[in-house]
Short mmCIF file of C-alpha atoms in Angstrom, two decimals:
data_model
loop_
_atom_site.label_atom_id
_atom_site.label_comp_id
_atom_site.label_asym_id
_atom_site.label_seq_id
_atom_site.Cartn_x
_atom_site.Cartn_y
_atom_site.Cartn_z
CA MET A 1 13.97 74.21 63.51
CA PRO A 2 13.31 77.60 61.77
CA VAL A 3 13.60 77.95 57.68
CA PRO A 4 16.84 78.60 56.38
CA HIS A 5 17.34 82.03 54.44
CA VAL A 6 18.92 81.32 51.27
CA PRO A 7 19.83 84.66 49.47
CA MET A 8 17.96 85.29 46.16
CA THR A 9 20.29 84.74 43.53
CA ARG A 10 19.64 84.37 40.07
CA ARG A 11 20.51 80.37 40.14
CA THR A 12 18.30 80.05 43.44
CA VAL A 13 16.03 80.88 41.81
CA LEU A 14 16.12 79.18 38.68
CA THR A 15 16.96 75.86 40.47
CA THR A 16 13.88 76.38 43.11
CA GLY A 17 11.59 77.70 40.42
CA LEU A 18 12.00 74.41 38.23
CA ALA A 19 11.80 72.32 41.60
CA THR A 20 8.38 73.90 42.51
CA GLY A 21 6.71 74.20 38.64
CA VAL A 22 6.99 78.05 38.97
CA LEU A 23 8.55 79.51 36.06
CA VAL A 24 10.49 82.47 36.88
CA VAL A 25 13.28 83.06 33.75
CA GLY A 26 12.85 86.76 33.12
CA ALA A 27 10.16 87.08 35.61
CA PRO A 28 10.15 90.35 37.45
CA PRO A 29 12.54 91.03 40.59
CA LEU A 30 11.52 89.65 43.52
CA ALA A 31 10.83 90.47 46.97
CA ASP A 32 12.87 88.77 49.73
CA THR A 33 10.32 89.82 52.43
CA ALA A 34 6.70 90.63 52.36
CA GLY A 35 7.18 94.84 51.68
CA ALA A 36 8.67 97.34 53.19
CA SER A 37 7.22 96.79 56.40
CA ASP A 38 8.39 93.65 58.10
CA ARG A 39 6.56 94.44 61.27
CA GLN A 40 3.22 93.29 60.26
CA ASP A 41 2.73 89.90 59.87
CA PRO A 42 1.51 88.49 56.08
CA PHE A 43 0.42 85.15 57.20
CA THR A 44 -2.97 86.64 58.72
CA LEU A 45 -5.18 83.88 56.27
CA GLY A 46 -3.37 80.80 57.52
CA VAL A 47 -2.68 77.88 55.17
CA ALA A 48 -4.27 74.96 53.67
CA SER A 49 -3.76 71.92 51.75
CA GLY A 50 -6.14 70.02 49.19
CA ASP A 51 -6.53 67.29 46.35
CA PRO A 52 -4.58 64.92 47.57
CA TRP A 53 -2.61 62.47 45.57
CA PRO A 54 -0.92 59.05 46.74
CA THR A 55 2.57 61.05 46.43
CA GLY A 56 1.80 64.64 46.38
CA VAL A 57 -0.34 67.62 47.79
CA VAL A 58 -1.47 71.51 47.09
CA ILE A 59 -0.48 73.52 50.00
CA TRP A 60 -1.66 76.93 50.15
CA THR A 61 -1.46 80.28 51.38
CA ARG A 62 -1.91 83.98 50.82
CA LEU A 63 0.32 86.82 52.07
CA ALA A 64 -1.97 89.61 53.37
CA ARG A 65 -0.91 92.28 55.91
CA GLU A 66 -4.67 93.76 56.03
CA PRO A 67 -7.17 91.46 54.56
CA LEU A 68 -10.13 93.73 54.14
CA ALA A 69 -7.95 96.46 51.77
CA PRO A 70 -10.91 97.43 49.57
CA ASP A 71 -8.71 97.34 46.70
CA GLY A 72 -8.38 93.39 47.35
CA PHE A 73 -4.29 93.43 47.23
CA GLY A 74 -4.54 92.84 51.26
CA GLY A 75 -2.26 96.04 52.24
CA MET A 76 0.45 94.29 50.01
CA PRO A 77 2.95 96.07 47.68
CA ARG A 78 2.17 95.56 43.58
CA MET A 79 5.26 93.27 43.65
CA ASP A 80 5.97 89.64 43.51
CA VAL A 81 7.40 88.31 46.88
CA ALA A 82 9.23 84.93 47.57
CA VAL A 83 7.58 82.74 49.93
CA GLN A 84 9.73 79.24 51.49
CA TRP A 85 7.64 76.39 52.06
CA GLN A 86 8.79 72.97 53.90
CA VAL A 87 7.11 69.43 54.15
CA ALA A 88 7.81 67.51 57.14
CA GLU A 89 7.22 64.08 58.57
CA ASP A 90 7.05 65.45 61.87
CA GLU A 91 5.10 68.78 63.43
CA ARG A 92 8.48 69.88 64.93
CA PHE A 93 10.28 69.84 61.57
CA ARG A 94 13.30 67.79 62.26
CA ARG A 95 12.41 65.11 59.39
CA VAL A 96 11.90 67.86 56.27
CA VAL A 97 11.19 65.52 53.20
CA ARG A 98 10.72 68.33 50.51
CA ARG A 99 11.30 72.22 50.43
CA GLY A 100 11.38 74.68 47.93
CA ARG A 101 10.22 78.50 46.88
CA SER A 102 7.49 79.73 45.24
CA VAL A 103 6.49 82.95 44.37
CA ALA A 104 3.63 85.19 45.84
CA ARG A 105 2.76 87.16 42.73
CA ALA A 106 0.92 90.57 43.12
CA ARG A 107 -1.43 89.27 40.27
CA ASP A 108 -2.84 86.70 42.15
CA ALA A 109 -3.50 88.76 45.03
CA HIS A 110 -0.12 87.33 46.47
CA THR A 111 -1.55 83.36 46.67
CA VAL A 112 0.54 80.71 46.93
CA HIS A 113 -0.03 76.77 45.47
CA VAL A 114 2.48 74.56 45.60
CA GLU A 115 1.70 70.89 44.41
CA VAL A 116 4.23 69.25 45.97
CA ASP A 117 5.56 65.84 44.79
CA GLY A 118 7.35 63.22 45.92
CA LEU A 119 5.56 62.26 49.16
CA ARG A 120 4.86 58.69 50.76
CA PRO A 121 1.03 57.24 50.10
CA GLY A 122 -1.10 56.99 53.07
CA ARG A 123 1.37 59.06 55.57
CA GLU A 124 0.75 62.16 57.66
CA TYR A 125 2.83 65.10 56.83
CA HIS A 126 3.18 68.75 58.47
CA TYR A 127 3.58 71.86 56.44
CA ARG A 128 4.75 75.92 56.68
CA PHE A 129 5.76 79.09 54.89
CA ARG A 130 8.12 81.52 55.43
CA THR A 131 8.72 85.01 53.99
CA GLY A 132 11.17 87.56 55.46
CA PRO A 133 11.66 87.03 59.02
CA HIS A 134 7.63 85.69 59.34
CA ARG A 135 7.05 82.24 59.39
CA SER A 136 3.15 80.89 58.97
CA VAL A 137 1.24 78.30 61.17
CA VAL A 138 1.94 74.65 60.56
CA GLY A 139 -0.64 73.02 58.75
CA ARG A 140 -1.66 69.19 59.14
CA THR A 141 -2.12 66.62 55.77
CA ARG A 142 -1.84 63.82 54.55
CA THR A 143 -1.47 62.04 51.36
CA ALA A 144 -4.17 59.54 49.61
CA PRO A 145 -3.34 55.93 50.12
CA ALA A 146 -1.64 54.14 46.91
CA TYR A 147 -4.00 53.41 44.08
CA GLY A 148 -4.89 49.47 44.82
CA SER A 149 -4.47 49.32 47.73
CA SER A 150 -6.88 48.60 50.68
CA PRO A 151 -7.44 50.79 53.39
CA ALA A 152 -9.06 50.06 56.44
CA SER A 153 -10.91 53.14 57.04
CA LEU A 154 -11.78 56.79 56.08
CA ARG A 155 -13.00 59.68 58.68
CA MET A 156 -14.15 62.18 56.13
CA ALA A 157 -15.89 65.49 57.30
CA VAL A 158 -18.56 66.88 54.99
CA ALA A 159 -19.71 70.60 55.32
CA SER A 160 -21.45 73.20 53.37
CA CYS A 161 -22.99 76.92 54.17
CA ALA A 162 -21.11 78.83 56.34
CA GLN A 163 -22.56 82.78 56.62
CA LEU A 164 -20.12 85.04 58.64
CA GLU A 165 -23.41 87.11 59.65
CA HIS A 166 -25.96 84.28 60.86
CA GLY A 167 -23.08 83.02 63.82
CA PHE A 168 -19.69 81.48 65.04
CA PHE A 169 -17.79 78.69 62.79
CA SER A 170 -18.02 76.31 66.15
CA ALA A 171 -18.56 73.63 63.70
CA TYR A 172 -15.18 74.46 61.82
CA ARG A 173 -13.61 74.24 65.18
CA ASP A 174 -15.09 70.96 65.67
CA ILE A 175 -13.92 69.63 62.57
CA ALA A 176 -10.38 70.32 63.44
CA GLU A 177 -10.54 68.98 66.43
CA GLN A 178 -11.95 65.91 65.24
CA ARG A 179 -8.79 65.16 62.94
CA PRO A 180 -10.33 63.90 59.98
CA ASP A 181 -8.30 62.32 57.32
CA LEU A 182 -9.98 64.13 54.44
CA VAL A 183 -12.25 67.26 54.88
CA VAL A 184 -14.98 67.86 51.62
CA HIS A 185 -16.76 71.01 50.97
CA LEU A 186 -20.04 71.26 48.79
CA GLY A 187 -20.27 74.88 48.68
CA ASP A 188 -21.47 78.24 49.58
CA TYR A 189 -17.94 78.83 51.49
CA PHE A 190 -18.88 82.07 51.98
CA TYR A 191 -22.23 84.56 50.83
CA GLU A 192 -21.57 87.47 48.79
CA TYR A 193 -24.09 89.76 50.08
CA GLU A 194 -23.87 93.23 51.27
CA LYS A 195 -23.96 94.12 55.30
CA GLY A 196 -27.27 92.53 56.04
CA GLY A 197 -28.39 91.69 52.51
CA TYR A 198 -29.24 87.78 53.64
CA ASP A 199 -31.68 88.80 56.32
CA LEU A 200 -34.49 86.69 54.25
CA LEU A 201 -34.56 84.17 57.43
CA GLN A 202 -35.23 87.54 59.94
CA LEU A 203 -32.78 86.60 62.41
CA PRO A 204 -33.22 88.38 65.64
CA ARG A 205 -30.04 89.99 64.52
CA ARG A 206 -26.81 89.88 62.95
CA ILE A 207 -24.17 88.24 64.45
CA ARG A 208 -21.09 89.53 62.88
CA ASP A 209 -20.66 92.35 59.65
CA HIS A 210 -20.08 91.83 55.95
CA ALA A 211 -17.52 94.14 55.12
CA GLY A 212 -17.82 95.73 51.72
CA PRO A 213 -20.51 95.74 49.33
CA GLU A 214 -21.80 92.63 47.79
CA ALA A 215 -18.80 91.02 45.87
CA ARG A 216 -19.26 91.50 42.04
CA THR A 217 -15.84 92.50 41.34
CA LEU A 218 -12.29 91.01 41.70
CA ALA A 219 -11.34 93.08 44.54
CA GLY A 220 -14.57 92.44 46.01
CA TYR A 221 -14.36 88.69 46.07
CA ARG A 222 -11.19 88.31 47.24
CA MET A 223 -11.90 90.70 49.77
CA ARG A 224 -15.02 88.57 51.30
CA HIS A 225 -12.93 85.47 50.50
CA ALA A 226 -10.19 86.97 53.13
CA GLN A 227 -12.66 88.19 55.30
CA TYR A 228 -13.83 84.27 55.94
CA ARG A 229 -10.10 82.83 55.82
CA ALA A 230 -9.53 85.60 58.74
CA ASP A 231 -11.79 83.45 60.98
CA PRO A 232 -9.58 81.51 63.28
CA ASP A 233 -12.05 78.56 63.65
CA LEU A 234 -11.88 77.76 59.65
CA GLN A 235 -8.05 78.34 59.98
CA ALA A 236 -7.86 75.61 62.38
CA ALA A 237 -10.26 73.40 59.97
CA HIS A 238 -8.37 74.10 57.18
CA ALA A 239 -4.88 73.50 58.97
CA ALA A 240 -5.91 69.91 60.39
CA ALA A 241 -6.23 68.21 56.87
CA PRO A 242 -6.56 68.00 53.57
CA TRP A 243 -9.56 69.70 51.74
CA VAL A 244 -11.69 68.95 48.36
CA MET A 245 -13.97 71.68 47.40
CA VAL A 246 -16.51 72.41 44.77
CA TRP A 247 -18.64 75.37 44.75
CA ASP A 248 -22.27 76.20 45.11
CA ASP A 249 -24.02 79.47 44.16
CA HIS A 250 -23.12 82.48 46.65
CA GLU A 251 -19.04 81.91 45.76
CA VAL A 252 -20.43 83.84 42.55
CA ASP A 253 -23.99 84.40 42.66
CA ASN A 254 -27.37 83.43 44.84
CA ASN A 255 -29.27 80.73 43.01
CA TRP A 256 -26.80 81.18 39.20
CA ALA A 257 -27.21 78.74 36.60
CA GLY A 258 -24.64 78.42 33.83
CA ASP A 259 -25.05 82.27 32.29
CA VAL A 260 -27.77 83.31 33.82
CA PRO A 261 -27.60 85.25 37.31
CA GLU A 262 -30.42 85.30 39.88
CA GLU A 263 -33.40 86.08 38.53
CA LEU A 264 -34.93 88.00 40.89
CA GLU A 265 -31.84 90.49 39.63
CA GLY A 266 -32.56 90.30 36.31
CA PRO A 267 -29.85 89.54 33.19
CA ARG A 268 -26.87 92.37 33.76
CA PRO A 269 -24.54 93.80 31.50
CA ASP A 270 -21.54 92.77 33.69
CA TRP A 271 -22.55 89.14 34.87
CA ALA A 272 -19.56 87.67 32.32
CA GLU A 273 -16.76 89.77 33.90
CA ARG A 274 -18.75 89.04 37.34
CA ARG A 275 -18.40 84.94 36.79
CA THR A 276 -15.15 85.26 35.49
CA ALA A 277 -14.17 86.98 38.70
CA ALA A 278 -15.64 84.96 41.36
CA PHE A 279 -14.08 82.26 39.24
CA ARG A 280 -10.44 83.97 39.58
CA ALA A 281 -11.01 84.65 43.05
CA TYR A 282 -12.28 81.04 43.85
CA TYR A 283 -8.92 79.42 42.25
CA GLU A 284 -6.85 81.77 44.29
CA HIS A 285 -7.86 81.15 47.91
CA MET A 286 -8.49 77.42 47.42
CA PRO A 287 -6.16 75.03 47.54
CA LEU A 288 -6.49 73.56 44.10
CA ARG A 289 -4.31 72.07 41.36
CA ARG A 290 -3.01 74.10 38.92
CA SER A 291 -5.51 71.88 36.53
CA THR A 292 -8.77 73.63 37.49
CA ARG A 293 -7.30 77.21 37.15
CA PRO A 294 -9.70 78.98 35.11
CA ARG A 295 -9.48 79.88 31.50
CA SER A 296 -10.14 82.95 29.55
CA GLY A 297 -13.62 81.95 27.64
CA GLU A 298 -13.73 78.71 29.39
CA GLY A 299 -14.91 78.78 32.61
CA MET A 300 -13.70 76.72 35.04
CA ARG A 301 -13.49 72.94 35.36
CA ILE A 302 -13.81 71.93 38.98
CA TYR A 303 -15.83 68.72 38.37
CA ARG A 304 -13.22 66.25 39.16
CA ARG A 305 -12.22 62.55 41.08
CA GLN A 306 -10.71 61.77 44.97
CA GLN A 307 -9.31 58.43 45.11
CA TRP A 308 -8.72 56.77 48.39
CA GLY A 309 -7.09 53.51 47.48
CA ASP A 310 -10.10 51.08 46.64
CA LEU A 311 -12.36 51.79 49.36
CA LEU A 312 -13.42 54.99 47.81
CA THR A 313 -14.23 56.76 44.73
CA LEU A 314 -15.27 60.29 44.88
CA HIS A 315 -16.88 61.99 41.81
CA LEU A 316 -17.16 65.47 43.08
CA LEU A 317 -19.71 67.46 40.21
CA ASP A 318 -20.70 70.68 39.49
CA THR A 319 -24.19 71.63 39.47
CA ARG A 320 -24.40 75.39 38.74
CA GLN A 321 -21.89 76.11 35.58
CA PHE A 322 -23.45 73.93 33.10
CA ARG A 323 -27.49 73.36 34.39
CA SER A 324 -29.95 74.79 32.43
CA ASP A 325 -31.86 77.89 33.91
CA GLN A 326 -34.32 76.76 36.55
CA ALA A 327 -37.75 76.18 35.62
CA CYS A 328 -40.59 78.83 36.70
CA GLY A 329 -37.88 80.79 38.69
CA ASP A 330 -35.78 79.86 41.73
CA LEU A 331 -38.26 78.74 44.34
CA ARG A 332 -41.27 76.42 45.28
CA ARG A 333 -43.35 75.95 42.29
CA VAL A 334 -46.65 73.40 41.99
CA GLY A 335 -47.06 72.21 38.65
CA CYS A 336 -44.20 73.41 36.84
CA ALA A 337 -44.11 71.78 33.35
CA GLU A 338 -41.38 73.27 32.01
CA ALA A 339 -39.16 71.32 34.53
CA LEU A 340 -40.46 68.39 33.00
CA ASP A 341 -38.52 69.47 29.30
CA PRO A 342 -36.13 66.22 28.66
CA THR A 343 -33.80 68.70 27.44
CA ARG A 344 -33.05 70.48 30.60
CA THR A 345 -29.59 69.62 31.97
CA MET A 346 -27.89 69.59 35.67
CA LEU A 347 -24.32 68.66 34.92
CA GLY A 348 -23.97 69.10 31.01
CA GLU A 349 -23.53 66.90 28.29
CA ASP A 350 -19.74 66.92 29.21
CA GLN A 351 -20.02 66.10 32.73
CA GLN A 352 -22.64 63.70 32.66
CA ARG A 353 -20.80 61.28 29.93
CA TRP A 354 -17.58 61.80 32.52
CA LEU A 355 -19.70 60.58 35.64
CA GLU A 356 -21.01 58.26 33.52
CA ARG A 357 -17.83 56.58 32.19
CA GLY A 358 -16.71 56.99 36.23
CA LEU A 359 -19.31 55.11 37.40
CA SER A 360 -19.27 52.52 34.70
CA THR A 361 -15.52 51.98 35.39
CA SER A 362 -15.28 52.07 39.21
CA ALA A 363 -13.76 49.36 41.15
CA SER A 364 -14.29 50.81 44.14
CA THR A 365 -15.56 49.66 47.64
CA TRP A 366 -18.06 53.13 47.82
CA ASP A 367 -18.52 55.39 45.04
CA LEU A 368 -19.73 58.91 46.85
CA LEU A 369 -21.59 62.09 44.15
CA GLY A 370 -19.98 65.13 45.89
CA GLN A 371 -22.22 67.69 44.97
CA GLN A 372 -24.63 70.95 46.30
CA VAL A 373 -28.59 70.56 45.85
CA PRO A 374 -30.95 68.28 47.48
CA PHE A 375 -31.38 65.05 45.15
CA ALA A 376 -34.06 62.92 46.63
CA ARG A 377 -37.36 64.65 46.19
CA ARG A 378 -38.47 67.01 48.63
CA ASP A 379 -42.10 67.67 48.53
CA VAL A 380 -42.37 70.82 50.98
CA ASP A 381 -46.55 71.25 51.01
CA PRO A 382 -48.36 68.31 52.95
CA GLY A 383 -51.09 68.93 50.54
CA GLN A 384 -52.12 67.13 47.26
CA ASP A 385 -50.17 69.07 45.21
CA LEU A 386 -46.93 68.06 44.63
CA GLU A 387 -44.76 71.76 45.51
CA LEU A 388 -41.11 71.42 44.69
CA VAL A 389 -37.89 73.72 44.85
CA MET A 390 -36.74 74.74 41.49
CA ASP A 391 -33.24 75.20 42.47
CA SER A 392 -32.92 71.72 43.28
CA TRP A 393 -33.13 68.28 41.17
CA ASP A 394 -36.68 68.41 41.50
CA GLY A 395 -36.65 70.85 38.87
CA TYR A 396 -34.42 68.77 36.52
CA PRO A 397 -36.44 65.63 37.17
CA THR A 398 -35.01 64.30 33.28
CA ALA A 399 -31.48 64.71 34.91
CA ARG A 400 -31.73 63.19 38.18
CA THR A 401 -33.57 59.86 36.54
CA ALA A 402 -30.20 59.53 34.38
CA VAL A 403 -28.03 60.18 37.38
CA THR A 404 -29.90 57.58 39.09
CA ALA A 405 -29.63 54.89 36.49
CA ALA A 406 -25.61 55.45 36.72
CA LEU A 407 -25.71 55.09 39.97
CA GLY A 408 -27.58 51.65 39.57
CA ARG A 409 -24.09 50.40 38.06
CA VAL A 410 -21.85 50.54 41.45
CA THR A 411 -22.37 48.30 44.40
CA ASN A 412 -22.63 51.00 47.21
CA PRO A 413 -23.67 54.47 45.65
CA VAL A 414 -24.32 57.24 48.26
CA VAL A 415 -24.97 61.45 47.46
CA LEU A 416 -23.40 63.49 49.55
CA THR A 417 -25.17 67.01 49.55
CA GLY A 418 -25.29 70.33 50.89
CA ASP A 419 -27.59 73.94 50.33
CA VAL A 420 -30.48 73.30 52.37
CA HIS A 421 -29.09 74.13 55.73
CA ARG A 422 -30.55 71.27 57.37
CA HIS A 423 -29.24 67.26 57.94
CA TYR A 424 -31.19 64.74 56.19
CA ALA A 425 -30.73 61.02 55.86
CA ALA A 426 -32.85 59.78 52.95
CA ASP A 427 -32.94 57.04 50.70
CA VAL A 428 -33.05 57.85 46.59
CA LEU A 429 -35.85 55.72 44.99
CA ALA A 430 -35.73 54.23 41.42
CA ASP A 431 -38.69 56.09 41.05
CA PHE A 432 -40.08 58.82 43.56
CA ASP A 433 -43.80 58.46 41.67
CA ASP A 434 -43.77 55.28 43.27
CA PRO A 435 -42.77 55.07 46.41
CA ASP A 436 -42.55 51.34 46.80
CA SER A 437 -40.18 51.42 44.20
CA PRO A 438 -36.47 50.15 44.87
CA VAL A 439 -33.90 51.84 46.84
CA VAL A 440 -31.35 52.42 44.50
CA ALA A 441 -28.72 54.61 46.59
CA SER A 442 -28.46 56.58 49.89
CA GLU A 443 -28.68 60.63 50.21
CA VAL A 444 -26.61 62.06 53.38
CA VAL A 445 -27.43 66.14 53.28
CA THR A 446 -25.16 68.21 55.81
CA THR A 447 -26.82 71.31 57.47
CA SER A 448 -24.87 74.53 57.32
CA ILE A 449 -22.26 75.56 59.26
CA THR A 450 -23.80 78.60 60.39
CA SER A 451 -26.67 79.94 57.87
CA GLY A 452 -30.14 79.49 59.69
CA GLY A 453 -28.51 80.73 62.98
CA ASP A 454 -29.08 78.51 65.58
CA GLY A 455 -31.88 76.39 64.14
CA SER A 456 -33.84 73.75 66.29
CA ASP A 457 -33.80 69.88 66.58
CA ARG A 458 -36.77 70.04 64.13
CA HIS A 459 -37.81 72.07 61.94
CA ARG A 460 -41.93 73.43 62.49
CA HIS A 461 -42.95 71.28 59.48
CA ALA A 462 -40.35 68.11 59.60
CA GLU A 463 -43.01 65.92 60.93
CA SER A 464 -45.53 66.82 58.28
CA GLU A 465 -42.47 66.36 55.97
CA LEU A 466 -41.16 63.44 56.48
CA ARG A 467 -44.64 61.76 56.76
CA THR A 468 -45.12 63.22 52.75
CA ASN A 469 -41.82 61.95 51.83
CA PRO A 470 -41.02 58.44 53.45
CA HIS A 471 -37.82 58.26 51.54
CA LEU A 472 -36.67 60.92 54.50
CA ARG A 473 -36.17 59.03 57.34
CA TRP A 474 -34.80 61.69 59.69
CA THR A 475 -33.89 65.21 59.85
CA SER A 476 -32.33 67.65 62.23
CA ASN A 477 -32.81 71.76 61.67
CA ARG A 478 -29.73 72.42 64.14
CA ARG A 479 -26.37 73.89 62.26
CA GLY A 480 -23.06 71.68 62.29
CA TYR A 481 -22.02 68.80 59.84
CA VAL A 482 -21.55 65.20 59.14
CA MET A 483 -19.09 63.25 59.84
CA ALA A 484 -18.64 59.78 57.71
CA THR A 485 -16.57 56.94 58.33
CA LEU A 486 -16.04 54.46 55.71
CA THR A 487 -14.87 51.13 56.12
CA PRO A 488 -15.38 47.85 53.23
CA GLU A 489 -18.31 46.95 55.49
CA THR A 490 -20.28 50.36 56.26
CA LEU A 491 -20.60 53.78 55.88
CA THR A 492 -21.64 55.37 58.96
CA ALA A 493 -22.82 59.42 58.73
CA ASP A 494 -22.52 60.88 61.94
CA PHE A 495 -24.83 64.04 62.01
CA ARG A 496 -22.83 66.65 63.96
CA THR A 497 -24.85 69.43 65.86
CA LEU A 498 -24.49 72.41 67.72
CA PRO A 499 -26.86 73.86 70.55
CA PHE A 500 -26.20 77.40 69.43
CA VAL A 501 -24.21 78.89 67.00
CA GLU A 502 -25.39 82.80 67.40
CA LYS A 503 -22.40 82.94 70.34
CA PRO A 504 -19.21 81.64 70.25
CA GLY A 505 -17.93 78.58 72.31
CA ALA A 506 -20.57 75.95 71.64
CA THR A 507 -19.57 72.21 71.86
CA ALA A 508 -20.68 69.77 69.29
CA SER A 509 -22.45 66.24 69.97
CA THR A 510 -23.99 63.59 68.01
CA ALA A 511 -27.89 63.79 66.97
CA ALA A 512 -27.90 60.62 65.07
CA SER A 513 -25.99 58.26 63.21
CA TRP A 514 -27.16 56.51 60.13
CA VAL A 515 -25.45 53.42 58.55
CA VAL A 516 -25.10 52.07 54.60
CA GLU A 517 -24.24 48.58 54.85
CA SER A 518 -22.06 47.51 51.86
CA GLY A 519 -24.23 45.49 49.06
CA ARG A 520 -27.79 46.72 50.53
CA PRO A 521 -28.63 50.23 49.84
CA GLY A 522 -30.44 52.44 52.00
CA LEU A 523 -29.79 54.01 55.11
CA VAL A 524 -30.31 52.14 58.66
CA PRO A 525 -30.38 53.65 62.12
CA SER A 526 -27.17 53.00 64.18
#
């Protein structure tokens, strides 16, 4: 059923504006179409949904006739555009339950965030957008179960680290085909470098090229978001399920920490402006609620919770914006005394208190931390000296001890991690200096979508790494993602891998499955 065209009168603008939460009184005139040329489809970047609540969800799109336009406006006119939207119970839109109009504002790169409310808990819905004669693809989403309800299960895809130059996004295509209830993205949604700027892993060739220079300005970040969003496999994954998302470093700058950019570059006078631009573009392009919108001089609050009845509380963390600068540089170090400073923080005081309160009051069967960098100790040198990565929690041991203590307050804590471009199944010990100390939690680390190229079943130091770190139970160096299935009795992590990403068309399979049993911390092979 086509979306009906409603004449844009002052009355319809006012009433639909109130229904969708868009303030339009006194606003400039709106275009009913995507601009002067209606021959070009403006829905080139697909659709997305996210942050589901029991009665509602965010639906998103962006109008962009020319996604790679260097000015960051996607080939759109510098005027606001009216966009109609519908949410239905069926894919053919015979049972439309919510509809309205929103405004794709030029100042926001013609992005649209609609916080749809009044839906039923735990239900699948379909949604779409229209402007002028053009209609978007149909997206599938779902609401969270009712608060206090007891869902039988949850299937959740966990992903991280997609570098467009390193391969094709076949893992995203597999996520779409698996049709999970929820997708959790843990950061490095894109990479900020210019063409060839991330050949640090010495891939034999770049598979695709980044467009434009390194993202440093608002226009640059918008263009980089648009280039990634134009990928059909990523669009399919967004259209298949609601996403909850947090950033890592590359959405802004490699290894950034609080108010400090990458150390290898040194302090830059434009850092504050660059970070502000990156935050703004991130909000514009993600299906996030208005409560996360960055405020001038206040940063952007992306740490928050996702509830799934009484089965799950997912505590989404921000390990970038509030952390102390990395000790002894960003990379691997032996004997860094600075890292032991007890005042150093990973989460910042406010977020730490927020996490501790949330864990102390949780009544969920499972409490998961969705965060970015490796949590369990990883000694990367099989010799006698500890060689640790300063950008990970190993560079913040006092902060890790505080979080580990907080995890001990809940029955079934599991840490979800990205960043490192490898799969790991790991145990979190009360004290990593004592290999016989109790297992407090489990850690499930997802490999990258593409970063690092094809990879291999085991990296060259895998066996020595597992011997040196016996709490690291299993690893793989292939690309892919994790499909986690939660029930009241178990959490099963299926580590999905791809045989290649440097050419399209790979078929994913499950390389290993590890299980956490309720009430028994630690992973066991399935």
